[in-house]
Every structure is written in structure tokens, then in C-alpha cells.
Coordinates of C-alpha atoms and ligand atoms in Angstrom, one line a residue:
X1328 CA 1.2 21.6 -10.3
X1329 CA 2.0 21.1 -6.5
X1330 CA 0.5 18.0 -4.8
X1331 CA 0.0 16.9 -1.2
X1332 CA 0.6 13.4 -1.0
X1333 CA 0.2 12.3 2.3
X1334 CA 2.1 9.2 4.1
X1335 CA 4.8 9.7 1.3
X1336 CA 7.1 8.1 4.2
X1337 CA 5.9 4.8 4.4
X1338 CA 6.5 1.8 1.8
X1339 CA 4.1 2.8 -1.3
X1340 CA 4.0 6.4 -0.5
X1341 CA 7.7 7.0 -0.7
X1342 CA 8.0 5.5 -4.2
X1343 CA 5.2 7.3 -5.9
X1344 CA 7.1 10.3 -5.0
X1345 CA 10.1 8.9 -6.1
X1346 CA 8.2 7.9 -9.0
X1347 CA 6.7 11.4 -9.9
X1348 CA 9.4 13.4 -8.9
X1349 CA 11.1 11.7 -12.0
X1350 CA 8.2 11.8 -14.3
X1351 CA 6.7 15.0 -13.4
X1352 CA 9.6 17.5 -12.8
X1353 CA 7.8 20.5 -13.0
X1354 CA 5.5 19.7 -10.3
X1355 CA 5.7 20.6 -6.4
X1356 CA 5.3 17.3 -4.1
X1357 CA 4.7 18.2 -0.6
X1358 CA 5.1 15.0 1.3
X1359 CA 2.8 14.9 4.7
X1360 CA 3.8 11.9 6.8
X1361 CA 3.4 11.4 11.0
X1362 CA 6.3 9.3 11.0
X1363 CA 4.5 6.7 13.0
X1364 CA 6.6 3.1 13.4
X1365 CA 5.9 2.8 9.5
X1366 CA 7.1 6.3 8.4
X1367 CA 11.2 6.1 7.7
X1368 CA 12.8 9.3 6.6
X1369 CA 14.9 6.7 5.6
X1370 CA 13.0 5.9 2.5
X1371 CA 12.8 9.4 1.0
X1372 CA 16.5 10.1 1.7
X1373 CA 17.7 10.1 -2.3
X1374 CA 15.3 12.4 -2.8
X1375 CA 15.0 14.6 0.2
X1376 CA 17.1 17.4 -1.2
X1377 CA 15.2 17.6 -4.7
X1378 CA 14.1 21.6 -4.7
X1379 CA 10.6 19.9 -6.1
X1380 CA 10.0 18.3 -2.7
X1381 CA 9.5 19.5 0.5
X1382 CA 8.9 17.1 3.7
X1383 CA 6.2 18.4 6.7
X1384 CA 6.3 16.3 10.0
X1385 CA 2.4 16.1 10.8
X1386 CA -1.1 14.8 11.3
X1387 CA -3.5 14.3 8.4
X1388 CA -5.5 15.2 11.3
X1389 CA -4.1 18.2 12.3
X1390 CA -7.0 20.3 10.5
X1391 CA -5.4 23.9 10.4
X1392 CA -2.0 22.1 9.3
X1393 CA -3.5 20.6 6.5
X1394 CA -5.8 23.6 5.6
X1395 CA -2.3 25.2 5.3
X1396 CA -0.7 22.8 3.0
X1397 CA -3.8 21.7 1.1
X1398 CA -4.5 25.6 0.3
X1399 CA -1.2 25.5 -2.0
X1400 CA -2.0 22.6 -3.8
X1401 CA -3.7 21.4 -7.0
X1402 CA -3.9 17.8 -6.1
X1403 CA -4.4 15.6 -2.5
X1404 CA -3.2 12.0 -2.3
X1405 CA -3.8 10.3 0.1
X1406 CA -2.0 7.2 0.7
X1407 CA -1.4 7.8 5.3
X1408 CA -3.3 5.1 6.9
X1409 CA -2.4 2.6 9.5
X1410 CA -1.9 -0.3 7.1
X1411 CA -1.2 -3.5 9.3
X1412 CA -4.2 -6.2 9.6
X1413 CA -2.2 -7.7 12.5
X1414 CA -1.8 -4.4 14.3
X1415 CA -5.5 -3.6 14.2
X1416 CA -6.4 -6.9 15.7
X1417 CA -3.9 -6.0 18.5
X1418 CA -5.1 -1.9 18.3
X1419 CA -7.6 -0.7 17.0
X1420 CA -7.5 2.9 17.9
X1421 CA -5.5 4.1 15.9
X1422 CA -6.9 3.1 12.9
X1423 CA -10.2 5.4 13.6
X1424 CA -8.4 7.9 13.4
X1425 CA -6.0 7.8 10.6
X1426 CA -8.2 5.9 8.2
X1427 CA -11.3 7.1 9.6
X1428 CA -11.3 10.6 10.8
X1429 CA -8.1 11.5 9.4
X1430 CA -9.6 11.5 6.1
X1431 CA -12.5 12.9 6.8
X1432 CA -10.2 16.2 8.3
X1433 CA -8.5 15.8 4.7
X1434 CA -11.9 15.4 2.7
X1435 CA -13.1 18.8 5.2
X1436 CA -10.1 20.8 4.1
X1437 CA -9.9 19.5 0.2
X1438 CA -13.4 20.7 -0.2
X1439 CA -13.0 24.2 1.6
X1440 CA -10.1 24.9 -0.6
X1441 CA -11.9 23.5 -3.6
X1442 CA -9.1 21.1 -4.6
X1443 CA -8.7 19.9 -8.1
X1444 CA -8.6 16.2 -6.9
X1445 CA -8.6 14.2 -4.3
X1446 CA -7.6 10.7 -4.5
X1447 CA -7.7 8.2 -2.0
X1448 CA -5.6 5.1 -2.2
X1449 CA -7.6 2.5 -0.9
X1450 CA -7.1 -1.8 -0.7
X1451 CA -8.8 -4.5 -1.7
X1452 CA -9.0 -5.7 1.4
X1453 CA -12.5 -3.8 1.7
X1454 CA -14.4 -6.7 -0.8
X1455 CA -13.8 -9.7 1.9
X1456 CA -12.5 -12.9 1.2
X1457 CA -12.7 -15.5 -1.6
X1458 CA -13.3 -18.6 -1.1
X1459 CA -10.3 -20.5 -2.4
X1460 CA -12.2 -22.7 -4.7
X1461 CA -14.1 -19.9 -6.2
X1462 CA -13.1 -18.5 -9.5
X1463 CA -14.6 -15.1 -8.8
X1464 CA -12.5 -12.0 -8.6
X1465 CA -13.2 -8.4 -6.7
X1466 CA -14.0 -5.8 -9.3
X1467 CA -15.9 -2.1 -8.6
X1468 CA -19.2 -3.8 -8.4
X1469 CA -18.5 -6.2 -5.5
X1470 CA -20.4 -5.6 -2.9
X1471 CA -18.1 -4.7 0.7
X1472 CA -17.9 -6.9 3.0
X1473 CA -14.5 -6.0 5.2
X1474 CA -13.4 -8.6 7.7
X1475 CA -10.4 -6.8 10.2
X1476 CA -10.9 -3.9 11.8
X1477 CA -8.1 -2.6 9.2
X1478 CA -10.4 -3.4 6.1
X1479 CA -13.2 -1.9 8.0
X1480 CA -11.7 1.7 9.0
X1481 CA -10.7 1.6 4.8
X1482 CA -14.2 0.8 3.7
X1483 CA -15.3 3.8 6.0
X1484 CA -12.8 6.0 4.2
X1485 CA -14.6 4.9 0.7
X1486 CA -17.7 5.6 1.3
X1487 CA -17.0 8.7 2.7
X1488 CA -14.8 9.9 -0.2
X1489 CA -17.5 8.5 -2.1
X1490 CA -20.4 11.0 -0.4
X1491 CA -18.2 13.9 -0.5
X1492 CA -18.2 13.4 -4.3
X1493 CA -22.3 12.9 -4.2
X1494 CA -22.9 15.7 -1.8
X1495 CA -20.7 18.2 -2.5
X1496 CA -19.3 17.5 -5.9
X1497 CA -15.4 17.2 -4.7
X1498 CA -13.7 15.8 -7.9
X1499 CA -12.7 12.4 -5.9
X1500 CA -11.1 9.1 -7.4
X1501 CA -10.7 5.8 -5.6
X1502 CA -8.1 3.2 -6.5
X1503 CA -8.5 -0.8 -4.7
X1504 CA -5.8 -2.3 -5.3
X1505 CA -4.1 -5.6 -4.1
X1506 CA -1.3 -7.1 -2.0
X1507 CA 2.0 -4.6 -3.0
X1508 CA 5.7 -6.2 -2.9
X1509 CA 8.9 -3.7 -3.7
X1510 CA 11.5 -2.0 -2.4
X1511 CA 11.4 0.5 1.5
X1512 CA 8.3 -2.0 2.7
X1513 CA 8.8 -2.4 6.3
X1514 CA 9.6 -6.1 7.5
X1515 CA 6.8 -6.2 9.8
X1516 CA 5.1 -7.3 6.2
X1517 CA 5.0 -10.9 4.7
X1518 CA 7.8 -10.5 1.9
X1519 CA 10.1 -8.0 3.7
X1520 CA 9.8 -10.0 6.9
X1521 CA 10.7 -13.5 5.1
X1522 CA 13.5 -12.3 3.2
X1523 CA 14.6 -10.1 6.4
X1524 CA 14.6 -13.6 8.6
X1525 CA 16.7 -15.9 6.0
X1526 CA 19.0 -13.4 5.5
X1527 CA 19.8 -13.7 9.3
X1528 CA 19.7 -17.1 9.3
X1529 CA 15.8 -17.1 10.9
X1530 CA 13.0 -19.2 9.9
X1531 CA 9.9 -18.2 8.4
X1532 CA 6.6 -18.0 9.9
X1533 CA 3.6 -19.2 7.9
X1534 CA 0.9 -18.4 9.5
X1535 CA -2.2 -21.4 9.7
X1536 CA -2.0 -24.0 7.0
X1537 CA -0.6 -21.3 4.5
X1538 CA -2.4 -21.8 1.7
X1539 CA -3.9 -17.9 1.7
X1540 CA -4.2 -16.8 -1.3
X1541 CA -2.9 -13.2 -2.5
X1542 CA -2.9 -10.8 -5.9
X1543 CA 0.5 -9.6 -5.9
X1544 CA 1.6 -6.4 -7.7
X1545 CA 5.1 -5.2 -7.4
X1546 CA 4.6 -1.3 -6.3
X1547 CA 5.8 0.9 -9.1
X1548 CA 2.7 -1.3 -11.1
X1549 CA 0.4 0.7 -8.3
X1550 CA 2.6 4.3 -8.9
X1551 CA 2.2 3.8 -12.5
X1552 CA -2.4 3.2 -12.2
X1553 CA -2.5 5.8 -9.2
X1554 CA -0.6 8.4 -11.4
X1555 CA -3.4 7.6 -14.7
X1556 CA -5.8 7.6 -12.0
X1557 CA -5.1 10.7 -11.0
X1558 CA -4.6 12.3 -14.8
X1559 CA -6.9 10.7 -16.7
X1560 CA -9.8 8.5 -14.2
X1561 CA -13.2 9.9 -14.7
X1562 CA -13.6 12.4 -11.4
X1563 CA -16.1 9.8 -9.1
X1564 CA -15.1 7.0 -9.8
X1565 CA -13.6 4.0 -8.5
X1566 CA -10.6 1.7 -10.3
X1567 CA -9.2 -1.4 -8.8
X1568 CA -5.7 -2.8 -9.6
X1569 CA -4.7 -6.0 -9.4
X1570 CA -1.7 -8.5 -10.3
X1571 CA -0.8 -10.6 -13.3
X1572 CA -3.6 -12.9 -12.7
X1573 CA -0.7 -15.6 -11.2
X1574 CA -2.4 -16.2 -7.1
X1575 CA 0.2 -17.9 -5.4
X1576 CA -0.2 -19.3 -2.0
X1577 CA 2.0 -18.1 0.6
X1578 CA 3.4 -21.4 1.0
X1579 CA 3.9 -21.1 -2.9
X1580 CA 5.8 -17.5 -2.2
X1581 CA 7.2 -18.7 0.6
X1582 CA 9.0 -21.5 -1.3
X1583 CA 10.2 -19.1 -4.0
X1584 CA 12.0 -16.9 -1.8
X1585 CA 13.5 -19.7 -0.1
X1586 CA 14.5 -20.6 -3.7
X1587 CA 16.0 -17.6 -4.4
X1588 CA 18.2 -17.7 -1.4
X1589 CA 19.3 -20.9 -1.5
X1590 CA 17.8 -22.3 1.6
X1591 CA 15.4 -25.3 1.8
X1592 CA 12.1 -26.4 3.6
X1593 CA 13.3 -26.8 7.0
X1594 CA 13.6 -23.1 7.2
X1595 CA 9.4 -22.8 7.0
X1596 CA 7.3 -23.1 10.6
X1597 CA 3.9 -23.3 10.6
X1598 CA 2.4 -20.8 13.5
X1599 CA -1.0 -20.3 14.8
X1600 CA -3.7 -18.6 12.3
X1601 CA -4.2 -14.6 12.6
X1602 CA -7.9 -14.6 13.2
X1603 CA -10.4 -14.1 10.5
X1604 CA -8.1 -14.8 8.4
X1605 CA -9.3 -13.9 4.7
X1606 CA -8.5 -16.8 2.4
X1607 CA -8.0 -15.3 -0.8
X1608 CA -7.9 -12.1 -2.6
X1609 CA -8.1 -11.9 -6.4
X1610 CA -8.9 -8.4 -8.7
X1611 CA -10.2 -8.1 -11.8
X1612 CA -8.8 -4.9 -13.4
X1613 CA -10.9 -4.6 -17.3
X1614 CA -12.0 -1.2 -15.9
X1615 CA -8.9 0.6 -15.4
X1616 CA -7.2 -1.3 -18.5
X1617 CA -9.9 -0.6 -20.7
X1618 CA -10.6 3.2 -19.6
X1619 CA -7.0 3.9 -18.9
X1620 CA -4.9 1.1 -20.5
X1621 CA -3.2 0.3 -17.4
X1622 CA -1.9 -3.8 -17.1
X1623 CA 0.5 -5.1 -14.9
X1624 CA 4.2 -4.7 -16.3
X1625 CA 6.3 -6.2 -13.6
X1626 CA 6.6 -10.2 -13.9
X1627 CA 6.2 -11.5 -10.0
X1628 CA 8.9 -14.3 -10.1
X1629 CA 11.4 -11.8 -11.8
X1630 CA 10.6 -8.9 -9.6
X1631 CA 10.7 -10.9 -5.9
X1632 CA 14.1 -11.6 -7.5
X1633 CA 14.7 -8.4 -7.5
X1634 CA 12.9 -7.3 -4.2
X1635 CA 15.4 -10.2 -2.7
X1636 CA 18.5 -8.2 -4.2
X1637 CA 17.2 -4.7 -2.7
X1638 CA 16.8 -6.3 1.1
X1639 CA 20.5 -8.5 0.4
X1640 CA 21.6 -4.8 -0.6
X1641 CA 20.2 -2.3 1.9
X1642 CA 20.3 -4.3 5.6
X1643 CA 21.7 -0.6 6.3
X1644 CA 17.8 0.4 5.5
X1645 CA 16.2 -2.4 7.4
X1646 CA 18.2 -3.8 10.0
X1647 CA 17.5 -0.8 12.2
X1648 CA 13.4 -1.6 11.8
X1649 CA 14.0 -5.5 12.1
X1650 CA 14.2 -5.4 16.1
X1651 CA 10.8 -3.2 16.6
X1652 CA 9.0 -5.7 14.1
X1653 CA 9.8 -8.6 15.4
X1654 CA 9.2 -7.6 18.9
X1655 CA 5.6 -6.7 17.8
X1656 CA 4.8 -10.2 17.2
X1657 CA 6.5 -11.5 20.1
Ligands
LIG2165 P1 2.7 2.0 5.3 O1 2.1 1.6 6.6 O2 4.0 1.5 4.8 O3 2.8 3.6 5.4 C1 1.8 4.5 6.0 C2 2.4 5.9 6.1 O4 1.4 6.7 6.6 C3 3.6 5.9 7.1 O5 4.6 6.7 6.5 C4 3.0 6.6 8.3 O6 4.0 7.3 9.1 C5 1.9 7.5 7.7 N1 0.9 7.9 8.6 C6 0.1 7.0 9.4 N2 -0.8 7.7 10.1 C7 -0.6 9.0 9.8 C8 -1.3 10.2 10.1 N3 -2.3 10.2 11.1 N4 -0.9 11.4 9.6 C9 0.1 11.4 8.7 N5 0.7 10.3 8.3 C10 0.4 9.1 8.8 O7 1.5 1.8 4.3 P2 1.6 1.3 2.8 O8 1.8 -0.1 2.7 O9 2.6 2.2 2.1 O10 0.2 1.7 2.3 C11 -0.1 3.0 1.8 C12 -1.6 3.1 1.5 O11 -2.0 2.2 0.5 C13 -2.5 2.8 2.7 O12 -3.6 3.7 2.7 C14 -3.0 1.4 2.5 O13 -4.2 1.1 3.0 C15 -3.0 1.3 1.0 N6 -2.7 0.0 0.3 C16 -1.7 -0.7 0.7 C17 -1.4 -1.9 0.1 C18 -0.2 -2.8 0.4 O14 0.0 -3.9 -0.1 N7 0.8 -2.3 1.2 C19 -2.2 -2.4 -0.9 C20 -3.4 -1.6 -1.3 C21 -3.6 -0.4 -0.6
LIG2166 O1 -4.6 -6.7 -0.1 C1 -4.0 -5.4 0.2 C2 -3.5 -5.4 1.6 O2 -2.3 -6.2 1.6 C3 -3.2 -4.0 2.1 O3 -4.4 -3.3 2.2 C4 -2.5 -4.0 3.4 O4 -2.2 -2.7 3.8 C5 -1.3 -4.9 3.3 O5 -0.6 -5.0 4.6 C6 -1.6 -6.3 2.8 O6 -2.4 -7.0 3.8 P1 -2.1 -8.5 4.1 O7 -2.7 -8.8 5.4 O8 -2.5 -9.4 3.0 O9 -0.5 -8.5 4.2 P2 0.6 -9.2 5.1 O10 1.9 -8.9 4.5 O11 0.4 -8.8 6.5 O12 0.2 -10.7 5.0 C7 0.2 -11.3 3.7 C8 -0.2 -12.8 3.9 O13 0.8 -13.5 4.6 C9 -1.4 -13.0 4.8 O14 -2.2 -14.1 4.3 C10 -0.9 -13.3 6.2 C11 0.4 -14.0 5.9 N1 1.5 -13.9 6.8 C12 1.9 -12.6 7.2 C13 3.0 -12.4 8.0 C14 3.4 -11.1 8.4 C15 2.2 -15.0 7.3 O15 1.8 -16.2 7.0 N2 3.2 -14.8 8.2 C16 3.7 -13.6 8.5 O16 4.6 -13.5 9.3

């Protein structure tokens, strides 16, 4: 089988190829990435010479490019977006056209080459916010109500997956899933960014009073529900996937990783609020675990453990991306 998979240079992207080049090794993976500020060839590197994987430098909307690639392949999945909630309060633009138009040029070509399935990796972050006293959870009936113009330009992308499946029948699946933490993220993100900081002796921005609220899932979790998604989720259909029902605060995480590398409080500074803020995210995942019998496997407090050991290990991967993320918040 040869899929496209489409951002397969950024953080999540790069290890579901990882991931199926290992499980799948029959199968073609063509990897379509920009290489915007988030794409890092750096992150495919132990695989880049594996005869099942070929890399193409482009635009998911670069229509005649993707027309191109898309005609050779069985399966589209789309995981390109501009992913950054803080970026798209800074810039919009951009995210209209990745998350927007861009997959609308990949929706236009997957249905003209009458692809076997298209799914799109979407986020949570499309459902709203929670408030923090509320025991209620995000699951495929909850309604969308998306707050940054991030979550917005992904909600577009749903529903227009969604009417490509009602109006022309393209065999689309749609995963929501929650906050991811693993190996390749860039720092510019919460856990990479901490870790990044107190390992060069930096203190830690939390932003407001901290106490945000997020569903974490360590990312080969999302690999594993993307990949049943894709082989076994009933074509129209929508999953979400969530963490081991253990919300932390950020302060909470925050602590942790200062725990973990042996620093105390003093090392935490409380910044000014990104606005609209969501308070909490939380996912209830009975659908996929019940259809599919996907659950969480990776534990959070042993795996930031281990995410902690991959950044200590690999400052030749990150320290070259450290002074362009930091400067973005400056
Ligand atoms: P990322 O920002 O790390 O990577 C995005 C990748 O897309 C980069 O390699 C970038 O170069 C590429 N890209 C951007 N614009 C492109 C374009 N126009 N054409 C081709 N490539 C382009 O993002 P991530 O954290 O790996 O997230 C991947 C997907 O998963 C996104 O769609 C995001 O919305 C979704 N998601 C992320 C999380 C999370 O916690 N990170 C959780 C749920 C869903
Ligand atoms: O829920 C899924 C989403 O999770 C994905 O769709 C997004 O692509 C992904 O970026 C992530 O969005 P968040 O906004 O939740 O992630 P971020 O790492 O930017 O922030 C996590 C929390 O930490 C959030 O409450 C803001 C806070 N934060 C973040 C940074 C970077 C801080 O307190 N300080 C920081 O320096």
C-alpha cells in the first residue's frame, strides 16, 4: 500500500512514519512536508534512507504536486497544519491556508483520484474549553465551539472533510485527539520548551495562574489510534483520543518536570495570560476503545520521564531550534 502522509516532518508526523515504517514494511510512505519553522529534516533522519520512504519538499497546496503524489497512493494522511495557538494569535494567515485551504486542495485531489482513504488528524481543541469545575469530557457528540483562530481554521478542516464524505462519498475518517508529549516536538511547545529552559539553567514560564488543565497523551498512544483509525474506523466517522484520564495542571506538570530534574520552585515565573485562554481540555474515548479497542498504554509520569531523557539526550536535535523559539515569544 503506498500512503501520503502529509507534515511527516513536524513532531507527530515524523513518528507515525517512524512508527509505520516499522509496523508496516511492505508499504510505500511518501512523506509531504513544507518545512515551515516546525518541519526538521532533522526528525526523519534515522529513517530517511529506508527504500520504503521517500521525502517531497512541498505545499499541501500546491494542487498539481499533490495530484501527482496523491495519484500513486492508496491512503492520504493528513497530519500538515500550522499547529501553534500562540502563533495564530500573533498570525493568522497562515493558518487559512494550511488548515483551511490546504486541505481543501488535498480533499479536491483525494477525491479526483478516488483515494481509498482520507484521514484527517484533527485536535480537540475544536470542542472549546471546560470549565475546570465541570466533570464533563469532549466526546464526538460535543457540540464545536473553537476559541483561537488555530482551533477555528481545524474545525473548518472537519467539517469540510466531513461534507466531502456527505457529498461525494470520499471514504474520510477524523481523529480529535488531545494535548501530545514525546520525542522531535519542537520547544516552542509547553513540555519541550520547559525541559529545553532547565536544562540551560532558564526558568520556566507559566503562563496566568497556571492552573489550565490538559489531557495528555504521550504520541506513539496517537500513532497507535491513527493507524486503527485508518485500518479498521468505520469510513465517516469521527474518533477522539484522549489520555489516561489523569488532568494535571500545568503548574502540576510543571512541578514534575522540575522534579525530575532536580530543580526546585524558584525556577517557575508566572507571566501574563495568552488570551482566551481555554481552561481545560478533557476526552472521553468509549468510542474508539469500544469499536477499535484502542486505550492509552503509555503511563504520563513514566513517559515525561522518559520525554526528559530524549531532550537530556539529543540537545544536538534541539539546541539549533531553541534560539528561533524563544525569540518568537520575545
Ligand atoms: P507540527 O507543527 O509539529 O508539524 C506540522 C508539520 O506540517 C511541519 O512539519 C510543517 O512543516 C508541516 N506543514 C505546515 N504547513 C504545511 C503546508 N502548507 N504544506 C505542507 N506541510 C506543511 O504539528 P504537530 O504537533 O505534529 O501536529 C500535527 C497535526 O496533529 C496537526 O494537524 C495538529 O493540528 C494535530 N494535533 C496536534 C496535537 C498536539 O498535541 N501537537 C494534538 C492533536 C492534534
Ligand atoms: O489539545 C490539542 C492541542 O494541544 C493541539 O491541537 C495543538 O496543536 C497543540 O499545540 C496543543 O495546544 P496547547 O495550546 O494546549 O499547547 P501548548 O504546548 O502551546 O500549551 C500547553 C499549555 O501550557 C497551555 O495551557 C498554555 C500553557 N503554556 C504554554 C507555553 C508554551 C505555558 O503556561 N507556558 C508556555 O511557555
Amino acid at each position: 500500500m503506498n500512503l501520503l502522509v502529509t507534515g511527516g516532518a513536524g513532531f507527530i508526523g515524523s513518528n507515525f512514519i517512524r512508527y509505520w515504517l516499522k509496523k508496516h514494511k511492505r508499504d510505500l510512505v511518501i512523506n509531504l512536508d513544507k518545512l515551515t519553522y516546525a518541519g526538521h529534516l532533522s526528525s526523519t533522519a534515522d529513517f530517511q534512507n529506508n527504500q520504503n520512504y521517500k521525502f517531497v519538499k512541498g505545499d499541501i497546496n500546491n494542487r498539481a504536486l499533490v495530484d501527482n503524489i496523491v495519484s500513486d497512493c492508496e491512503i492520504v494522511v493528513n497530519f500538515a497544519a500550522e499547529s501553534h495557538v500562540d502563533r495564530s494569535i500573533k498570525n493568522s494567515n497562515p493558518f487559512i491556508r494550511t488548515n483551511i485551504n490546504g486541505v481543501h486542495c488535498l480533499l479536491e485531489s483525494a477525491r479526483k483520484n478516488k483515494i481509498k482513504r482520507f484521514h484527517q488528524v484533527s485536535t480537540d481543541e475544536v470542542f472549546g474549553s471546560l470549565n475546570l469545575s465541570s466533570h464533563k469530557k469532549f466526546n464526538e457528540e460535543s457540540v464545536y465551539q473553537p476559541r483561537s483562530p488555530y482551533a477555528a481554521s481545524k474545525a473548518a478542516a472537519d467539517f469540510l472533510v466531513r461534507s466531502y464524505f456527505h457529498t461525494f462519498s470520499l471514504p474520510i475518517t477524523i481523529t480529535n485527539c488531545s494535548n501530545n508529549y514525546g520525542p522531535f516536538q519542537d520547544p516552542e511547545k509547553l513540555i519541550p520548551r520547559f525541559i529545553t529552559n532547565l536544562l540551560d539553567g532558564k526558568k520556566v514560564p507559566v503562563y496566568g495562574d497556571g492552573l489550565y488543565v490538559r489531557d495528555w497523551l504521550y504520541v506513539y498512544d496517537h500513532c497507535r489510534a491513527i493507524e486503527m483509525v485508518i485500518l479498521r474506523g468505520k469510513i465517516g466517522d469521527t474518533y477522539c483520543v484522549g489520555g489516561q484520564n489523569k488532568l494535571v495542571s500545568n503548574l502540576e506538570l510543571t512541578k514534575k518536570i522540575l522534579e525530575i530534574l532536580n530543580k526546585n520552585g524558584d525556577f517557575i515565573e508566572h507571566i501574563s495570560d495568552r488570551p482566551g485562554h481555554d481552561r481545560k481540555y478533557a476526552v472521553n474515548w468509549n468510542k474508539i476503545h469500544h469499536d477499535l479497542g484502542w486505550e492509552p498504554k503509555f503511563d504520563l509520569s513514566r513517559y515525561l520521564e522518559e520525554t526528559v531523557n530524549w531532550y537530556r539526550n539529543n540537545r544536538r536535535w534541539w539546541q539549533p531550534l531553541k534560539t528561533r523559539s524563544e525569540s518568537l515569544y520575545r
